[in-house]
Amino acid sequence: MSPRIRFRQLVDGSPLIAPSMLKCDFGNLHREVELLEAAGVRLLHLDVMDAHFVPNLSYGPMVIERMRQLTDLPFDAHLMISEPERYLDDYVSAGCDAITIHVEAVPEPSALLCRIREAGVASGLAINPGTPVEQITPFLPDCDLVLVMSVEPGFGGQKFIPSALEKLAQLKQLVSPETILSVDGGIDVATIGPCAQSGANLFVAGSSIFEAPDYREAAVQLSESASAAASSTI
Ligand code: DX5
Ligand code: ZN
């Protein structure tokens, strides 16, 4: 089974909680991954930053390759980098299951999204808080995943920007039912419900998991809040 199919099969009607590894203890990566597996999470969100597209630097394919040896969990890579086309092959070989690029970095992303799919990986397109949905509408058929940033990309621990909710609702009307709708930034038990009601089904959570004393408890609470909110809209 290709990584793309495996990633798409994660969608089963229940909310997907994706811990953002930006907030993990990198000195104890093996232990962190073990704790997350024990917490029952079904995928990991990997934030790649180049100190150029965003004003922060994180990690790249070498770390992801090492992480790949620690777990079979699907990797949802979020590339906050300029010129992602130059580095795509490295992220594919490192073992990413989904690769998301930013429309602000690649204004005409069709060819690159197709390249991601041709590599057998799920294709994702992200938009920043200041970018209107209209800017990605033509490319939605090329996306397995659409990521709405609910903070300015670059740092964890920021406050959720509520205009992300309108964008999610707008996108929900535009994408196919199979397209994964993801939201990233400031997701906690208070903000996850409105995101689920607006149509999101993948929720990236950094601080709300890694700052909690018990990862399992934190992930379960997020999942329950999302499920409760999503079912109350029906
Ligand atoms: C921000 C990253 C996020 C972030 C999430 O640029 O894309 O994934 O680390 O962290 P929290 O949940 O703390 O906002
Ligand atoms: Zn992210």
Tab-separated table of C-alpha atoms and ligand atoms in Angstrom, residues 45 47 78 80 184 204, ligand 2:
chain	number	residue	atom	x	y	z
A	45	HIS	CA	2.626	16.236	12.386
A	47	ASP	CA	6.818	21.021	11.120
A	78	HIS	CA	4.193	20.498	6.924
A	80	MET	CA	7.150	25.874	5.831
A	184	ASP	CA	-3.073	24.109	12.631
A	204	VAL	CA	-2.781	19.714	14.710
B	2	ZN	ZN	2.221	22.669	11.336
